[in-house]
mmCIF file of C-alpha atoms in Angstrom:
data_model
loop_
_atom_site.group_PDB
_atom_site.id
_atom_site.type_symbol
_atom_site.label_atom_id
_atom_site.label_comp_id
_atom_site.label_asym_id
_atom_site.label_seq_id
_atom_site.Cartn_x
_atom_site.Cartn_y
_atom_site.Cartn_z
ATOM 1 C CA UNK A 1 83.581 20.741 246.355
ATOM 2 C CA UNK A 2 84.072 16.980 246.016
ATOM 3 C CA UNK A 3 80.334 16.631 245.673
ATOM 4 C CA UNK A 4 80.182 19.122 242.703
ATOM 5 C CA UNK A 5 83.012 17.353 240.954
ATOM 6 C CA UNK A 6 81.300 14.068 241.404
ATOM 7 C CA UNK A 7 78.070 15.405 239.915
ATOM 8 C CA UNK A 8 79.942 16.928 236.928
ATOM 9 C CA UNK A 9 81.640 13.624 236.256
ATOM 10 C CA UNK A 10 78.254 11.941 236.372
ATOM 11 C CA UNK A 11 76.893 14.092 233.448
ATOM 12 C CA UNK A 12 77.202 12.213 230.129
ATOM 13 C CA UNK A 13 79.727 13.630 227.693
ATOM 14 C CA UNK A 14 77.193 13.982 224.880
ATOM 15 C CA UNK A 15 75.138 16.387 226.956
ATOM 16 C CA UNK A 16 78.170 18.595 227.521
ATOM 17 C CA UNK A 17 78.948 18.592 223.783
ATOM 18 C CA UNK A 18 75.337 19.458 222.935
ATOM 19 C CA UNK A 19 75.286 22.326 225.426
ATOM 20 C CA UNK A 20 78.465 23.829 223.981
ATOM 21 C CA UNK A 21 77.098 23.470 220.444
ATOM 22 C CA UNK A 22 73.837 25.203 221.385
ATOM 23 C CA UNK A 23 75.764 28.003 223.044
ATOM 24 C CA UNK A 24 77.887 28.594 219.944
ATOM 25 C CA UNK A 25 74.791 28.439 217.685
ATOM 26 C CA UNK A 26 72.985 30.984 219.818
ATOM 27 C CA UNK A 27 75.953 33.324 219.624
ATOM 28 C CA UNK A 28 76.069 33.068 215.823
ATOM 29 C CA UNK A 29 72.324 33.714 215.495
ATOM 30 C CA UNK A 30 72.561 36.793 217.711
ATOM 31 C CA UNK A 31 75.485 38.162 215.692
ATOM 32 C CA UNK A 32 73.643 37.639 212.385
ATOM 33 C CA UNK A 33 70.478 39.344 213.627
ATOM 34 C CA UNK A 34 72.469 42.344 214.834
ATOM 35 C CA UNK A 35 74.023 42.745 211.334
ATOM 36 C CA UNK A 36 70.818 42.139 209.356
ATOM 37 C CA UNK A 37 69.272 45.547 209.991
ATOM 38 C CA UNK A 38 72.048 47.723 208.445
ATOM 39 C CA UNK A 39 72.366 45.353 205.467
ATOM 40 C CA UNK A 40 68.650 45.597 204.653
ATOM 41 C CA UNK A 41 68.704 49.356 204.986
ATOM 42 C CA UNK A 42 71.760 49.613 202.694
ATOM 43 C CA UNK A 43 70.150 47.439 200.030
ATOM 44 C CA UNK A 44 66.971 49.520 200.075
ATOM 45 C CA UNK A 45 68.940 52.763 199.691
ATOM 46 C CA UNK A 46 70.852 51.409 196.712
ATOM 47 C CA UNK A 47 67.778 49.928 195.049
ATOM 48 C CA UNK A 48 65.744 53.129 194.997
ATOM 49 C CA UNK A 49 67.727 54.962 192.247
ATOM 50 C CA UNK A 50 67.892 51.761 190.205
ATOM 51 C CA UNK A 51 64.118 51.497 190.296
ATOM 52 C CA UNK A 52 63.791 55.126 189.241
ATOM 53 C CA UNK A 53 66.208 54.581 186.322
ATOM 54 C CA UNK A 54 64.312 51.487 185.233
ATOM 55 C CA UNK A 55 61.029 53.385 185.301
ATOM 56 C CA UNK A 56 62.539 56.239 183.285
ATOM 57 C CA UNK A 57 63.898 53.842 180.661
ATOM 58 C CA UNK A 58 60.565 52.105 180.480
ATOM 59 C CA UNK A 59 58.826 55.432 179.863
ATOM 60 C CA UNK A 60 61.286 56.246 177.067
ATOM 61 C CA UNK A 61 60.730 52.844 175.544
ATOM 62 C CA UNK A 62 56.972 53.331 175.580
ATOM 63 C CA UNK A 63 57.387 56.717 173.889
ATOM 64 C CA UNK A 64 59.601 55.184 171.194
ATOM 65 C CA UNK A 65 57.101 52.416 170.603
ATOM 66 C CA UNK A 66 54.378 54.998 170.168
ATOM 67 C CA UNK A 67 56.544 56.929 167.690
ATOM 68 C CA UNK A 68 57.260 53.755 165.716
ATOM 69 C CA UNK A 69 53.560 53.024 165.426
ATOM 70 C CA UNK A 70 52.876 56.583 164.291
ATOM 71 C CA UNK A 71 55.572 56.345 161.594
ATOM 72 C CA UNK A 72 54.243 52.999 160.422
ATOM 73 C CA UNK A 73 50.781 54.499 160.121
ATOM 74 C CA UNK A 74 52.193 57.386 158.087
ATOM 75 C CA UNK A 75 54.018 54.979 155.780
ATOM 76 C CA UNK A 76 50.852 52.986 155.325
ATOM 77 C CA UNK A 77 48.911 56.144 154.510
ATOM 78 C CA UNK A 78 51.479 57.165 151.884
ATOM 79 C CA UNK A 79 51.494 53.714 150.347
ATOM 80 C CA UNK A 80 47.709 53.717 150.103
ATOM 81 C CA UNK A 81 47.488 56.995 148.208
ATOM 82 C CA UNK A 82 47.172 55.141 144.919
ATOM 83 C CA UNK A 83 48.483 56.181 141.484
ATOM 84 C CA UNK A 84 49.243 59.690 142.668
ATOM 85 C CA UNK A 85 52.032 58.390 144.883
ATOM 86 C CA UNK A 86 53.693 56.687 141.893
ATOM 87 C CA UNK A 87 53.689 59.990 139.994
ATOM 88 C CA UNK A 88 55.206 61.747 142.997
ATOM 89 C CA UNK A 89 57.906 59.089 143.176
ATOM 90 C CA UNK A 90 58.711 59.533 139.483
ATOM 91 C CA UNK A 91 58.980 63.274 139.987
ATOM 92 C CA UNK A 92 61.281 62.743 142.960
ATOM 93 C CA UNK A 93 63.514 60.398 140.965
ATOM 94 C CA UNK A 94 63.667 62.897 138.095
ATOM 95 C CA UNK A 95 64.732 65.661 140.471
ATOM 96 C CA UNK A 96 67.338 63.384 142.025
ATOM 97 C CA UNK A 97 68.705 62.469 138.585
ATOM 98 C CA UNK A 98 68.939 66.142 137.637
ATOM 99 C CA UNK A 99 70.774 66.939 140.872
ATOM 100 C CA UNK A 100 73.243 64.084 140.310
ATOM 101 C CA UNK A 101 73.939 65.316 136.777
ATOM 102 C CA UNK A 102 74.477 68.837 138.085
ATOM 103 C CA UNK A 103 76.891 67.487 140.698
ATOM 104 C CA UNK A 104 78.817 65.566 138.037
ATOM 105 C CA UNK A 105 78.043 62.173 139.544
ATOM 106 C CA UNK A 106 76.779 60.719 136.246
ATOM 107 C CA UNK A 107 78.839 60.270 133.093
ATOM 108 C CA UNK A 108 77.385 61.949 130.011
ATOM 109 C CA UNK A 109 77.610 61.344 126.277
ATOM 110 C CA UNK A 110 76.600 63.768 123.566
ATOM 111 C CA UNK A 111 77.764 66.235 120.931
ATOM 112 C CA UNK A 112 80.608 68.427 122.018
ATOM 113 C CA UNK A 113 84.119 69.681 121.578
ATOM 114 C CA UNK A 114 87.631 68.554 122.523
ATOM 115 C CA UNK A 115 90.648 70.846 123.025
ATOM 116 C CA UNK A 116 94.201 69.563 123.084
ATOM 117 C CA UNK A 117 96.597 72.004 124.718
ATOM 118 C CA UNK A 118 100.344 71.354 125.044
ATOM 119 C CA UNK A 119 103.614 73.137 125.734
ATOM 120 C CA UNK A 120 105.539 74.968 123.039
ATOM 121 C CA UNK A 121 107.838 72.744 120.986
ATOM 122 C CA UNK A 122 110.271 75.544 120.202
ATOM 123 C CA UNK A 123 113.752 74.992 121.684
ATOM 124 C CA UNK A 124 114.832 77.331 124.463
ATOM 125 C CA UNK A 125 111.297 78.419 125.269
ATOM 126 C CA UNK A 126 110.818 79.913 128.716
ATOM 127 C CA UNK A 127 108.218 79.259 131.392
ATOM 128 C CA UNK A 128 105.674 81.381 129.496
ATOM 129 C CA UNK A 129 105.697 78.723 126.786
ATOM 130 C CA UNK A 130 104.407 76.076 129.195
ATOM 131 C CA UNK A 131 100.712 75.382 129.646
ATOM 132 C CA UNK A 132 99.601 76.661 133.047
ATOM 133 C CA UNK A 133 96.565 76.155 135.219
ATOM 134 C CA UNK A 134 95.473 79.661 134.254
ATOM 135 C CA UNK A 135 95.357 78.624 130.575
ATOM 136 C CA UNK A 136 93.131 75.686 131.417
ATOM 137 C CA UNK A 137 90.905 77.828 133.615
ATOM 138 C CA UNK A 138 90.405 80.289 130.745
ATOM 139 C CA UNK A 139 89.297 77.548 128.369
ATOM 140 C CA UNK A 140 87.009 75.988 130.983
ATOM 141 C CA UNK A 141 85.439 79.346 131.796
ATOM 142 C CA UNK A 142 84.805 80.058 128.123
ATOM 143 C CA UNK A 143 83.197 76.648 127.730
ATOM 144 C CA UNK A 144 80.848 77.262 130.667
ATOM 145 C CA UNK A 145 79.934 80.706 129.344
ATOM 146 C CA UNK A 146 79.317 79.183 125.912
ATOM 147 C CA UNK A 147 76.711 76.800 127.300
ATOM 148 C CA UNK A 148 78.688 73.650 128.087
ATOM 149 C CA UNK A 149 76.773 71.131 130.204
ATOM 150 C CA UNK A 150 79.726 68.996 131.335
ATOM 151 C CA UNK A 151 83.501 69.548 131.217
ATOM 152 C CA UNK A 152 86.505 67.346 132.012
ATOM 153 C CA UNK A 153 90.274 67.815 131.916
ATOM 154 C CA UNK A 154 92.166 64.613 131.147
ATOM 155 C CA UNK A 155 89.035 62.673 132.202
ATOM 156 C CA UNK A 156 88.774 64.542 135.516
ATOM 157 C CA UNK A 157 85.172 65.757 135.729
ATOM 158 C CA UNK A 158 84.863 69.377 136.813
ATOM 159 C CA UNK A 159 82.326 70.165 139.533
ATOM 160 C CA UNK A 160 81.470 73.183 141.662
ATOM 161 C CA UNK A 161 84.193 72.166 144.120
ATOM 162 C CA UNK A 162 86.947 71.537 141.540
ATOM 163 C CA UNK A 163 90.126 73.609 141.731
ATOM 164 C CA UNK A 164 92.652 73.840 138.870
ATOM 165 C CA UNK A 165 96.042 74.745 140.348
ATOM 166 C CA UNK A 166 99.702 74.753 139.376
ATOM 167 C CA UNK A 167 101.669 72.280 141.502
ATOM 168 C CA UNK A 168 105.323 72.124 140.531
ATOM 169 C CA UNK A 169 105.582 71.015 136.928
ATOM 170 C CA UNK A 170 102.053 69.613 136.785
ATOM 171 C CA UNK A 171 98.480 70.804 137.181
ATOM 172 C CA UNK A 172 96.273 69.654 140.043
ATOM 173 C CA UNK A 173 92.641 68.976 139.111
ATOM 174 C CA UNK A 174 90.435 67.619 141.895
ATOM 175 C CA UNK A 175 92.965 65.318 143.597
ATOM 176 C CA UNK A 176 94.809 64.235 140.428
ATOM 177 C CA UNK A 177 98.183 65.547 139.244
ATOM 178 C CA UNK A 178 97.996 65.966 135.469
ATOM 179 C CA UNK A 179 100.822 66.356 132.958
ATOM 180 C CA UNK A 180 100.704 67.748 129.423
ATOM 181 C CA UNK A 181 99.279 67.399 126.891
ATOM 182 C CA UNK A 182 95.973 68.448 128.393
ATOM 183 C CA UNK A 183 92.695 67.343 126.852
ATOM 184 C CA UNK A 184 89.680 69.480 127.709
ATOM 185 C CA UNK A 185 86.436 67.727 126.818
ATOM 186 C CA UNK A 186 83.024 69.384 126.883
ATOM 187 C CA UNK A 187 79.442 68.467 126.028
ATOM 188 C CA UNK A 188 77.137 71.246 124.916
ATOM 189 C CA UNK A 189 75.220 72.768 122.022
ATOM 190 C CA UNK A 190 76.388 71.928 118.516
ATOM 191 C CA UNK A 191 77.489 75.509 117.912
ATOM 192 C CA UNK A 192 79.593 75.595 121.070
ATOM 193 C CA UNK A 193 82.855 76.275 119.221
ATOM 194 C CA UNK A 194 81.255 79.098 117.232
ATOM 195 C CA UNK A 195 80.178 80.680 120.493
ATOM 196 C CA UNK A 196 83.750 80.520 121.775
ATOM 197 C CA UNK A 197 85.074 82.066 118.567
ATOM 198 C CA UNK A 198 82.644 84.945 119.046
ATOM 199 C CA UNK A 199 83.989 85.576 122.555
ATOM 200 C CA UNK A 200 86.475 88.443 122.814
ATOM 201 C CA UNK A 201 88.252 86.925 125.815
ATOM 202 C CA UNK A 202 88.720 83.604 123.991
ATOM 203 C CA UNK A 203 90.178 85.361 120.931
ATOM 204 C CA UNK A 204 92.545 87.293 123.201
ATOM 205 C CA UNK A 205 93.644 84.032 124.820
ATOM 206 C CA UNK A 206 94.414 82.527 121.404
ATOM 207 C CA UNK A 207 96.380 85.609 120.388
ATOM 208 C CA UNK A 208 98.339 86.104 123.615
ATOM 209 C CA UNK A 209 99.050 82.538 124.646
ATOM 210 C CA UNK A 210 98.763 80.307 121.609
ATOM 211 C CA UNK A 211 100.146 82.518 118.865
ATOM 212 C CA UNK A 212 102.549 84.705 120.815
ATOM 213 C CA UNK A 213 104.046 81.926 122.989
ATOM 214 C CA UNK A 214 103.602 79.111 120.448
ATOM 215 C CA UNK A 215 101.463 76.873 122.640
ATOM 216 C CA UNK A 216 100.040 73.863 120.861
ATOM 217 C CA UNK A 217 96.262 74.060 120.476
ATOM 218 C CA UNK A 218 94.054 71.683 118.508
ATOM 219 C CA UNK A 219 90.247 71.672 118.402
ATOM 220 C CA UNK A 220 87.836 68.956 117.287
ATOM 221 C CA UNK A 221 84.056 69.187 117.064
ATOM 222 C CA UNK A 222 82.538 65.740 117.497
ATOM 223 C CA UNK A 223 79.064 64.255 117.348
ATOM 224 C CA UNK A 224 79.815 61.948 120.269
ATOM 225 C CA UNK A 225 81.881 63.043 123.260
ATOM 226 C CA UNK A 226 82.193 61.108 126.520
ATOM 227 C CA UNK A 227 82.593 62.994 129.786
ATOM 228 C CA UNK A 228 83.157 60.627 132.762
ATOM 229 C CA UNK A 229 81.508 60.961 136.145
ATOM 230 C CA UNK A 230 83.217 62.654 139.067
ATOM 231 C CA UNK A 231 85.051 59.990 141.086
ATOM 232 C CA UNK A 232 85.871 62.013 144.198
ATOM 233 C CA UNK A 233 84.024 62.720 147.423
ATOM 234 C CA UNK A 234 81.130 65.159 147.401
ATOM 235 C CA UNK A 235 81.338 67.344 150.501
ATOM 236 C CA UNK A 236 79.306 70.341 149.348
ATOM 237 C CA UNK A 237 75.987 70.681 151.203
ATOM 238 C CA UNK A 238 74.667 73.815 149.531
ATOM 239 C CA UNK A 239 75.495 75.757 146.413
ATOM 240 C CA UNK A 240 74.006 78.649 144.481
ATOM 241 C CA UNK A 241 74.978 79.593 140.919
ATOM 242 C CA UNK A 242 76.381 83.058 140.498
ATOM 243 C CA UNK A 243 75.567 85.455 137.711
ATOM 244 C CA UNK A 244 77.684 85.098 134.594
ATOM 245 C CA UNK A 245 79.797 88.112 133.591
ATOM 246 C CA UNK A 246 77.794 90.323 131.272
ATOM 247 C CA UNK A 247 74.577 88.377 131.817
ATOM 248 C CA UNK A 248 71.369 90.363 131.917
ATOM 249 C CA UNK A 249 69.395 90.071 135.180
#
């Protein structure tokens, strides 16, 4: 035993330190190698779906690029059609302008007629002596039947989506609350007022509402009438005109 201790004491200290360090290093390398296999397998399993997604996106991108090139070629072909394409564009613009006029999106000026309708001025008059939404609807309907091209009530352009309703003591037109007197403006043929006078329903309206209940009604035929454009939101996607009452098919 004394001999072994003597030999151990004879070994230099740096050799002992180096041996311990190599032992620890070997242990660490063995531990890392034992953990490397599962880590590599895990990474490969996770990477596979990512690669598939990347390939799918790349395929979509290639398809979109092909579609872009096709559309560019079509645009180039249309642009190279020559003078005929300019005529087609003019026709398209004319159709668009007509549609905007029909939708009330363009203000119009032309010969027409202006009605001024107000409540009765007689003292003690009842509710029947007040201008109602029904009165305005009658005048507007007669104007349309007489050939009016554009109509407005107190500068509110009437369109296919316009409603004229009684709300409290006022009349709602589009989204505006209007108060009397009411000015109904219309652009149409120069004999528009004569057409209204020939209408039985318009004459009955004058007799029943204007004369019997003393509503105020004034009419002016003018060479120049301004009807403003519709200022609201157009939400109608499709519309079809209906047959006018009494119209022949």
